[in-house]
Amino acid sequence: MKNKFLIVLFTAILTIPAVAQSTGSSEFVQKRNDFEAMLNSGTKDWYNNPNAKEWFKNCHTNIFSILDAVEIMPEWRLAIDLPDTEGLGDESHIYVENVNSGKKFYGYLNYVKLKSISAESCWQWFLLYNIRNMLPTWWHGGYSSSDLILTEEDHQQILKYIEIIPDSLIDSEEELTIGGLSETNYRILKDYKIKPVRVDVNELKRTAEITLCTWNDWVGLTEKNFSIIIKDDNTANVENIDYKTIIEYDCGVTY
């Protein structure tokens, strides 16, 4: 009877989906901070410093020294072109270049693989997916950029730059020009508790779910869930993004 019970228990354990769930965010936050600091080290005065452009065209080694749980396919290197500082606006442009032929492709994530199906690898892949939000933009090029809000410190940084508008004036023409938050909505944003970044990986299904908050000056604070599919060759792609707006915000700068 005892042996039969053990067999049933062992069989049940084998049928449990292999889910690596990670809710402790300190390692994820530290990796984000390290990656951001490395990128910022090459960004200083990029619009006046010609060496910055050269740094980003040769940033491959720097990037993968931080993101060491992902790798790029052989014969390819990652490079970045900084924004054009003329016209209405531009973003940084990330691409891969073949080291032999010199051919360039902008679908850079097609060449990046996870070293393992794990929360660590998925998070580092996500940082590379999100890299354009960490790079310089020029004027209107920044409208679509979002900051990752992972900690209370990130939250406090948002609060420093928000224009607070008295509730009595929130519907006035002046508010539409300068942008900002009503006193009521500012209190809601200030009191909001930032949830830790969450990375859930299902090894059997080869999927991952990443949940976190982002901030955009023309959108506000948003909670997002990224559904990631991991292919047989360990490349990945974002299959779906679900949004939940916590508080709407518009900084008012549109020209």
Coordinates of C-alpha atoms in Angstrom, one line a residue:
M1 CA 0.0 0.0 0.0
K2 CA 2.8 2.4 0.9
N3 CA 4.6 1.7 -2.4
K4 CA 1.4 2.3 -4.4
F5 CA 1.0 5.6 -2.7
L6 CA 4.6 6.6 -3.5
I7 CA 4.1 5.7 -7.2
V8 CA 0.9 7.8 -7.4
L9 CA 2.6 10.7 -5.6
F10 CA 5.7 10.5 -7.9
T11 CA 3.4 10.4 -11.0
A12 CA 1.5 13.5 -9.8
I13 CA 4.7 15.4 -9.3
L14 CA 5.8 14.6 -12.8
T15 CA 2.6 16.0 -14.3
I16 CA 2.9 19.4 -12.5
P17 CA 3.9 22.0 -15.1
A18 CA 7.5 23.2 -14.8
V19 CA 6.9 26.8 -13.8
A20 CA 9.8 28.9 -12.6
Q21 CA 8.0 31.7 -10.8
S22 CA 10.0 34.7 -9.6
T23 CA 8.5 37.6 -7.7
G24 CA 11.5 38.8 -5.8
S25 CA 12.6 41.7 -7.9
S26 CA 15.9 42.8 -6.4
E27 CA 18.1 40.9 -8.9
F28 CA 16.0 42.2 -11.8
V29 CA 16.2 45.8 -10.6
Q30 CA 20.0 45.5 -10.1
K31 CA 20.4 44.1 -13.6
R32 CA 18.3 47.0 -15.0
N33 CA 20.4 49.5 -13.1
D34 CA 23.7 48.0 -14.3
F35 CA 22.5 47.9 -17.9
E36 CA 21.2 51.5 -17.8
A37 CA 24.4 52.7 -16.2
M38 CA 26.5 51.1 -18.9
L39 CA 24.4 52.7 -21.6
N40 CA 24.5 56.1 -19.9
S41 CA 28.3 55.9 -19.7
G42 CA 28.3 56.1 -23.5
T43 CA 25.5 58.6 -23.8
K44 CA 27.0 61.7 -22.1
D45 CA 26.7 64.7 -24.3
W46 CA 26.0 62.5 -27.3
Y47 CA 24.7 65.4 -29.4
N48 CA 28.0 67.3 -29.0
N49 CA 30.4 64.3 -28.7
P50 CA 31.4 62.5 -31.9
N51 CA 33.0 59.7 -29.8
A52 CA 29.5 58.8 -28.4
K53 CA 28.4 57.7 -31.9
E54 CA 31.5 55.5 -32.2
W55 CA 30.9 54.0 -28.8
F56 CA 27.4 52.9 -29.7
K57 CA 28.5 51.4 -33.0
N58 CA 31.0 49.3 -31.0
C59 CA 28.7 48.6 -27.9
H60 CA 28.3 44.9 -28.6
T61 CA 30.9 43.7 -26.0
N62 CA 29.6 46.1 -23.4
I63 CA 26.0 45.0 -23.8
F64 CA 26.7 41.3 -23.6
S65 CA 29.1 41.7 -20.7
I66 CA 26.0 42.9 -18.7
L67 CA 23.4 40.7 -20.3
D68 CA 25.3 37.5 -19.8
A69 CA 22.3 35.2 -19.8
V70 CA 21.5 35.8 -23.5
E71 CA 23.8 35.6 -26.5
I72 CA 23.8 36.6 -30.2
M73 CA 24.2 34.2 -33.0
P74 CA 27.8 33.7 -34.4
E75 CA 29.0 36.1 -37.1
W76 CA 26.6 38.8 -35.9
R77 CA 27.3 41.9 -33.8
L78 CA 24.9 44.4 -32.2
A79 CA 25.3 48.1 -33.0
I80 CA 23.3 51.3 -32.5
D81 CA 22.9 54.5 -34.5
L82 CA 22.2 57.6 -32.4
P83 CA 19.3 59.9 -33.4
D84 CA 19.5 62.5 -36.1
T85 CA 19.5 65.9 -34.4
E86 CA 17.8 67.6 -37.3
G87 CA 14.1 67.8 -38.2
L88 CA 11.1 67.2 -35.9
G89 CA 12.6 64.2 -34.1
D90 CA 14.3 60.8 -34.2
E91 CA 15.0 57.8 -32.1
S92 CA 18.1 55.6 -31.7
H93 CA 18.2 52.7 -34.2
I94 CA 19.4 49.3 -33.1
Y95 CA 20.6 46.7 -35.7
V96 CA 22.7 43.7 -36.2
E97 CA 25.6 43.6 -38.6
N98 CA 27.2 40.5 -40.2
V99 CA 30.9 40.6 -39.3
N100 CA 31.8 39.0 -42.7
S101 CA 29.5 40.6 -45.2
G102 CA 28.7 43.9 -43.4
K103 CA 24.9 43.4 -44.1
K104 CA 22.6 45.1 -41.6
F105 CA 19.2 44.1 -40.3
Y106 CA 17.0 46.0 -37.9
G107 CA 15.1 43.0 -36.6
Y108 CA 17.9 42.4 -34.1
L109 CA 16.0 40.2 -31.7
N110 CA 15.8 37.5 -34.4
Y111 CA 19.5 36.9 -33.7
V112 CA 19.4 36.9 -29.9
K113 CA 19.0 33.6 -28.0
L114 CA 18.3 32.8 -24.4
K115 CA 21.1 30.7 -22.8
S116 CA 18.4 28.9 -20.8
I117 CA 14.7 29.0 -20.3
S118 CA 14.8 30.8 -16.9
A119 CA 13.6 33.9 -15.3
E120 CA 17.1 35.4 -15.5
S121 CA 17.5 34.8 -19.2
C122 CA 13.9 36.0 -19.9
W123 CA 14.5 39.2 -18.0
Q124 CA 17.7 40.0 -19.7
W125 CA 16.1 39.3 -23.1
F126 CA 13.3 41.7 -22.1
L127 CA 15.9 44.4 -21.2
L128 CA 17.3 44.1 -24.7
Y129 CA 13.8 44.2 -26.1
N130 CA 13.2 47.4 -24.1
I131 CA 16.6 49.0 -25.0
R132 CA 15.2 51.7 -27.2
N133 CA 13.5 53.2 -24.2
M134 CA 16.9 53.5 -22.5
L135 CA 18.6 55.3 -25.4
P136 CA 18.7 58.9 -26.5
T137 CA 15.9 60.4 -28.5
W138 CA 15.6 63.8 -30.3
W139 CA 12.6 66.0 -29.8
H140 CA 9.4 64.2 -31.0
G141 CA 11.4 61.0 -31.1
G142 CA 10.8 60.7 -27.3
Y143 CA 7.0 60.7 -27.4
S144 CA 6.8 56.9 -27.5
S145 CA 9.6 56.2 -25.0
S146 CA 8.6 54.7 -21.6
D147 CA 10.6 54.4 -18.4
L148 CA 10.5 51.1 -16.4
I149 CA 9.1 51.9 -12.9
L150 CA 10.3 49.0 -10.8
T151 CA 10.9 50.6 -7.4
E152 CA 9.7 53.3 -5.1
E153 CA 12.8 55.3 -6.0
D154 CA 11.7 55.2 -9.7
H155 CA 8.2 56.3 -8.5
Q156 CA 9.7 59.2 -6.6
Q157 CA 11.6 60.4 -9.7
I158 CA 8.3 60.7 -11.6
L159 CA 6.8 62.8 -8.8
K160 CA 9.6 65.4 -9.0
Y161 CA 8.8 66.6 -12.5
I162 CA 5.0 66.6 -12.5
E163 CA 3.2 69.9 -12.8
I164 CA 0.4 70.0 -10.2
I165 CA -2.8 71.9 -11.2
P166 CA -5.5 73.0 -8.8
D167 CA -8.7 70.9 -9.2
S168 CA -10.5 74.2 -9.9
L169 CA -8.4 74.9 -13.0
I170 CA -8.0 71.4 -14.4
D171 CA -10.5 71.9 -17.3
S172 CA -9.1 75.3 -18.3
E173 CA -7.4 76.1 -21.5
E174 CA -4.2 76.8 -19.6
E175 CA -4.1 73.2 -18.4
L176 CA -4.3 72.0 -22.0
T177 CA -1.2 74.1 -22.8
I178 CA 1.1 73.2 -20.0
G179 CA -0.1 69.8 -19.1
G180 CA 0.0 68.3 -15.7
L181 CA -2.1 66.4 -13.0
S182 CA -4.9 67.7 -10.9
E183 CA -4.3 67.8 -7.2
T184 CA -6.6 64.8 -6.8
N185 CA -4.9 62.7 -9.4
Y186 CA -1.5 63.7 -8.1
R187 CA -2.4 62.3 -4.7
I188 CA -3.6 59.1 -6.3
L189 CA -0.3 58.7 -8.1
K190 CA 1.7 59.7 -5.0
D191 CA -0.1 57.1 -2.9
Y192 CA 0.1 54.3 -5.5
K193 CA 2.2 51.3 -4.3
I194 CA 4.5 50.1 -7.1
K195 CA 4.3 46.4 -7.4
P196 CA 7.6 44.4 -7.8
V197 CA 8.4 43.3 -11.3
R198 CA 7.2 39.8 -11.8
V199 CA 8.7 37.2 -14.2
D200 CA 6.9 33.9 -14.5
V201 CA 8.4 31.2 -16.8
N202 CA 6.7 28.0 -17.9
E203 CA 9.5 25.7 -19.1
L204 CA 7.2 23.1 -20.6
K205 CA 5.1 25.5 -22.6
R206 CA 8.2 27.7 -23.4
T207 CA 6.4 30.8 -22.4
A208 CA 7.1 33.7 -20.0
E209 CA 5.0 36.5 -18.5
I210 CA 6.6 39.7 -17.4
T211 CA 4.5 42.2 -15.4
L212 CA 5.7 45.7 -14.4
C213 CA 4.9 49.4 -14.5
T214 CA 6.0 51.9 -17.0
W215 CA 5.8 55.7 -17.3
N216 CA 5.4 57.9 -20.4
D217 CA 5.1 61.7 -20.2
W218 CA 2.2 61.6 -22.7
V219 CA 0.4 58.5 -21.4
G220 CA 1.0 58.3 -17.6
L221 CA 1.6 55.3 -15.3
T222 CA 0.6 52.0 -16.9
E223 CA 0.8 48.4 -15.7
K224 CA 1.8 46.1 -18.5
N225 CA 1.9 42.3 -18.9
F226 CA 4.2 41.0 -21.7
S227 CA 3.5 37.5 -23.0
I228 CA 6.6 36.0 -24.4
I229 CA 7.0 32.9 -26.6
I230 CA 10.3 31.1 -26.6
K231 CA 11.0 29.3 -29.9
D232 CA 12.7 25.9 -30.4
D233 CA 16.0 27.7 -31.2
N234 CA 15.7 29.8 -28.0
T235 CA 15.0 33.0 -29.8
A236 CA 11.9 34.7 -28.5
N237 CA 9.3 37.3 -29.3
V238 CA 6.5 39.2 -27.5
E239 CA 3.3 37.6 -28.5
N240 CA 0.9 40.1 -26.7
I241 CA 1.0 43.1 -24.4
D242 CA -1.9 43.8 -22.0
Y243 CA -2.2 47.4 -20.6
K244 CA -3.9 48.8 -17.6
T245 CA -3.7 52.6 -17.1
I246 CA -3.2 53.5 -13.4
I247 CA -3.2 57.3 -13.9
E248 CA -3.3 59.3 -17.1
Y249 CA -0.8 62.1 -17.6
D250 CA 0.2 64.5 -20.4
C251 CA 3.1 66.8 -19.9
G252 CA 1.6 69.2 -22.5
V253 CA 4.8 69.5 -24.7
T254 CA 3.7 68.6 -28.2
Y255 CA 5.8 70.8 -30.5

